[in-house]
Coordinates of N, CA, C and O in Angstrom, one line a residue:
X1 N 0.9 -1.2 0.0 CA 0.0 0.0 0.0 C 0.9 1.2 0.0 O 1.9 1.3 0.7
X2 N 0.6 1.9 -0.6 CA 1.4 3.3 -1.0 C 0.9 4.4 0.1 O 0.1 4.0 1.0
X3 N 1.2 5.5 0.1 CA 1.2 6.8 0.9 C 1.1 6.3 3.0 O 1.6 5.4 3.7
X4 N 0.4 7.3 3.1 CA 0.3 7.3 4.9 C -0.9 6.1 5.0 O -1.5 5.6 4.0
X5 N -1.1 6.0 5.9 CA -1.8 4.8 6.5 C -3.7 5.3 6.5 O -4.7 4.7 6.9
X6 N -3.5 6.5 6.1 CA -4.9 6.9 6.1 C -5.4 7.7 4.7 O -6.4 8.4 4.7
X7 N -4.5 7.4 3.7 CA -4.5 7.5 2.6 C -6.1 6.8 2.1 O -6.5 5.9 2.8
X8 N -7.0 7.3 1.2 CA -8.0 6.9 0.5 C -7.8 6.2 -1.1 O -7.0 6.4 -2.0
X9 N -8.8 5.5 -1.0 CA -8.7 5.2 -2.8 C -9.6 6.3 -4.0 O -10.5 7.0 -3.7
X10 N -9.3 6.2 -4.6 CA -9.7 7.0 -5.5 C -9.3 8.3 -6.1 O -8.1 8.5 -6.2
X11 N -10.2 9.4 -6.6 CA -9.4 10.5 -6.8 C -10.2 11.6 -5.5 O -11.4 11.6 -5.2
X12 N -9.2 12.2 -5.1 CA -9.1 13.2 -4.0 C -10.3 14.1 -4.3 O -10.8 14.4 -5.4
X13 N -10.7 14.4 -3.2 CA -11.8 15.7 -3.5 C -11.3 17.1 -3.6 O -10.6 17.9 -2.9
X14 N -11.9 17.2 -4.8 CA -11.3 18.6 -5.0 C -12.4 19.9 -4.5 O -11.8 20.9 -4.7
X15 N -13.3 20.1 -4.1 CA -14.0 21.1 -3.7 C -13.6 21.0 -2.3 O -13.3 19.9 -1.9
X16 N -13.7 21.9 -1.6 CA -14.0 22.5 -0.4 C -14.8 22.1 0.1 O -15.9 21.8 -0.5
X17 N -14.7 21.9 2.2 CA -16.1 21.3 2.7 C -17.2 22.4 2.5 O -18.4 22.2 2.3
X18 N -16.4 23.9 2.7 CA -17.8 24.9 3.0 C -18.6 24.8 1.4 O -19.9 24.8 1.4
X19 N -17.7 24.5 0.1 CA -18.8 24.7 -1.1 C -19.3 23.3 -0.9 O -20.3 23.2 -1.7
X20 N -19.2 22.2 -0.4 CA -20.0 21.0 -0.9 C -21.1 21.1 0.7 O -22.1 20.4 0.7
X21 N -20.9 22.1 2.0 CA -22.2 22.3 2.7 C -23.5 23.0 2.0 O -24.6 22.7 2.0
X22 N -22.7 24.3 1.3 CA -23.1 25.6 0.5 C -24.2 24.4 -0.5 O -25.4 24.8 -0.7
X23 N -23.7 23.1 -1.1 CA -24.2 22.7 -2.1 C -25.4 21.7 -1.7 O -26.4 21.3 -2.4
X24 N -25.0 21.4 -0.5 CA -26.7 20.8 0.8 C -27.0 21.9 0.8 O -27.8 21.8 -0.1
X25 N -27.0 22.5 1.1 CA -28.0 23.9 1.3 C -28.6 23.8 0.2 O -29.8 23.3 0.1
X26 N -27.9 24.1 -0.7 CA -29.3 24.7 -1.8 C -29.8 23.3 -2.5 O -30.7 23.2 -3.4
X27 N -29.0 22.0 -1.8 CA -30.0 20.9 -2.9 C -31.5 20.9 -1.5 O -32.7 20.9 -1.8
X28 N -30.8 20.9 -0.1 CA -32.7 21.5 0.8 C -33.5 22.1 0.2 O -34.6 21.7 0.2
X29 N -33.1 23.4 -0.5 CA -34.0 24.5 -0.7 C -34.6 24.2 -1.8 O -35.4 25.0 -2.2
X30 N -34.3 22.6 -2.8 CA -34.8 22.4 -3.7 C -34.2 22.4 -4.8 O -34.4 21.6 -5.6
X31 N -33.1 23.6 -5.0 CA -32.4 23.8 -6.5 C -31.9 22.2 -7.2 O -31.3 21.4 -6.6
X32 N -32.2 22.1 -8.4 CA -31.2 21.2 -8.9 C -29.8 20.9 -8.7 O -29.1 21.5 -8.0
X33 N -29.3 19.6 -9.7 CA -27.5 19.8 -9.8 C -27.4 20.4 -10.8 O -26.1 20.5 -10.9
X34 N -27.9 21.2 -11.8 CA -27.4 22.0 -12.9 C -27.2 22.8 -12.3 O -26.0 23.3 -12.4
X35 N -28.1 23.7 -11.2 CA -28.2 25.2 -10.9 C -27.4 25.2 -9.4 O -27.0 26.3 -8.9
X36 N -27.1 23.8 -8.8 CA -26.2 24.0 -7.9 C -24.7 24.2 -8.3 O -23.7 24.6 -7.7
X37 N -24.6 23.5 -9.8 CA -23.4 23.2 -9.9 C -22.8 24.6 -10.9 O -21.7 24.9 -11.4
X38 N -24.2 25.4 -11.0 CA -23.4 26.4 -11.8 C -23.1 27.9 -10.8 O -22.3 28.8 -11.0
X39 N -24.5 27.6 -9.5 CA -23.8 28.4 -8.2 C -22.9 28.1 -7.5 O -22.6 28.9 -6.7
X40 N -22.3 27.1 -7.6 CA -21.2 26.6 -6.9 C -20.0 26.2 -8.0 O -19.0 25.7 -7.5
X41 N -19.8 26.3 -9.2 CA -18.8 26.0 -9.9 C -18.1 24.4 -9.6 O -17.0 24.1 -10.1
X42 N -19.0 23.0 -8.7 CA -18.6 22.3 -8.4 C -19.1 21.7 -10.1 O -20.0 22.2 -10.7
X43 N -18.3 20.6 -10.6 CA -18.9 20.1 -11.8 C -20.0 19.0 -11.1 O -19.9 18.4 -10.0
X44 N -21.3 18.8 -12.2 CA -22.4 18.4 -11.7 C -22.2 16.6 -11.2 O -22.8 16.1 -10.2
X45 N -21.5 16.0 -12.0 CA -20.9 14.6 -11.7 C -20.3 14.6 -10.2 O -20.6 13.8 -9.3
X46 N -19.5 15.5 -10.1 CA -18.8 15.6 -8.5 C -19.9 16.3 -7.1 O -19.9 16.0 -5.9
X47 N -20.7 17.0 -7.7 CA -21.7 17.2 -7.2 C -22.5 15.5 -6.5 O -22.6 15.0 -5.4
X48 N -23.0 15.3 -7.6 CA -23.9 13.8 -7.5 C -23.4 12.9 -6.3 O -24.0 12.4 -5.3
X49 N -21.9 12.7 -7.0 CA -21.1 12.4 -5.6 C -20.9 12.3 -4.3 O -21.0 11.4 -3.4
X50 N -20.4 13.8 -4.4 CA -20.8 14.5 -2.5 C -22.0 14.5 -2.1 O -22.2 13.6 -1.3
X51 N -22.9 15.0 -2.5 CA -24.4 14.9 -2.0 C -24.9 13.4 -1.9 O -25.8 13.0 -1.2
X52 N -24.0 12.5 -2.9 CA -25.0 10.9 -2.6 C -24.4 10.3 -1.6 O -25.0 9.5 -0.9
X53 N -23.0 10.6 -1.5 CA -21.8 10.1 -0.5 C -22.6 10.8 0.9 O -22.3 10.2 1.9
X54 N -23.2 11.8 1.0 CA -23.4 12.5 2.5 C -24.6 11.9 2.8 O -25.0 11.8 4.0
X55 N -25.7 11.2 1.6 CA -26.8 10.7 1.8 C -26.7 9.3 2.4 O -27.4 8.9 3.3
X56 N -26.1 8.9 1.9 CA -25.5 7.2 2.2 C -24.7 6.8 3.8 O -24.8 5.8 4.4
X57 N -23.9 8.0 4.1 CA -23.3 8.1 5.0 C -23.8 8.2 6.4 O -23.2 8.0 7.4
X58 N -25.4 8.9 6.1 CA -26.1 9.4 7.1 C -27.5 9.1 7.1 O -28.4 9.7 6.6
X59 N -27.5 7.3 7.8 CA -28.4 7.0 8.0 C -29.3 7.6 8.6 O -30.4 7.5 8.1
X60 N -29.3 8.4 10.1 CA -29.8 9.1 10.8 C -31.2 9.9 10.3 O -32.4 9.9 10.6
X61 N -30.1 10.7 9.1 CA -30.6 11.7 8.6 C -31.8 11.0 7.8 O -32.9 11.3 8.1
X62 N -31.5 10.1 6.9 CA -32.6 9.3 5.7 C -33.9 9.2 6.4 O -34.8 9.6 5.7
X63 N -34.3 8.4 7.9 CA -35.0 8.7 8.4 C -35.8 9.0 8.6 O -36.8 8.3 8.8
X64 N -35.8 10.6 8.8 CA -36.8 11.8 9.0 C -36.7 12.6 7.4 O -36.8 13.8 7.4
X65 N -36.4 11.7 6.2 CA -36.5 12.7 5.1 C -37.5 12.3 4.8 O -38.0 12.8 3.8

């Protein structure tokens, strides 16, 4: 196994935590991934991503949705 011991697979996340909160916010308020990804400059594929990755992650949350 290559790098530090806490090293991930895949390709690294390239946005920021505050734009991928910024991009929960406005997917709550309803907005699309086109119109989140063109208020946030995150590309809409990497979007899909973070938001499905935070959905999956947080059973809690699924829930009460």
């Amino acid at each position: 196994m290559r790098g530090s011991p806490r090293s991930a697979r895949g390709r690294p996340v390239t946005a920021s935590s505050e734009a991928i909160e910024h991009a929960r916010l406005l997917q709550t308020n309803g907005d699309s991934l086109p119109v989140i990804a063109a208020k946030t400059g995150i590309a809409k594929t990497s979007l899909h991503r973070y938001l499905t990755d935070a959905w999956v992650h947080a059973p809690a949350q699924r829930a009460h949705a």
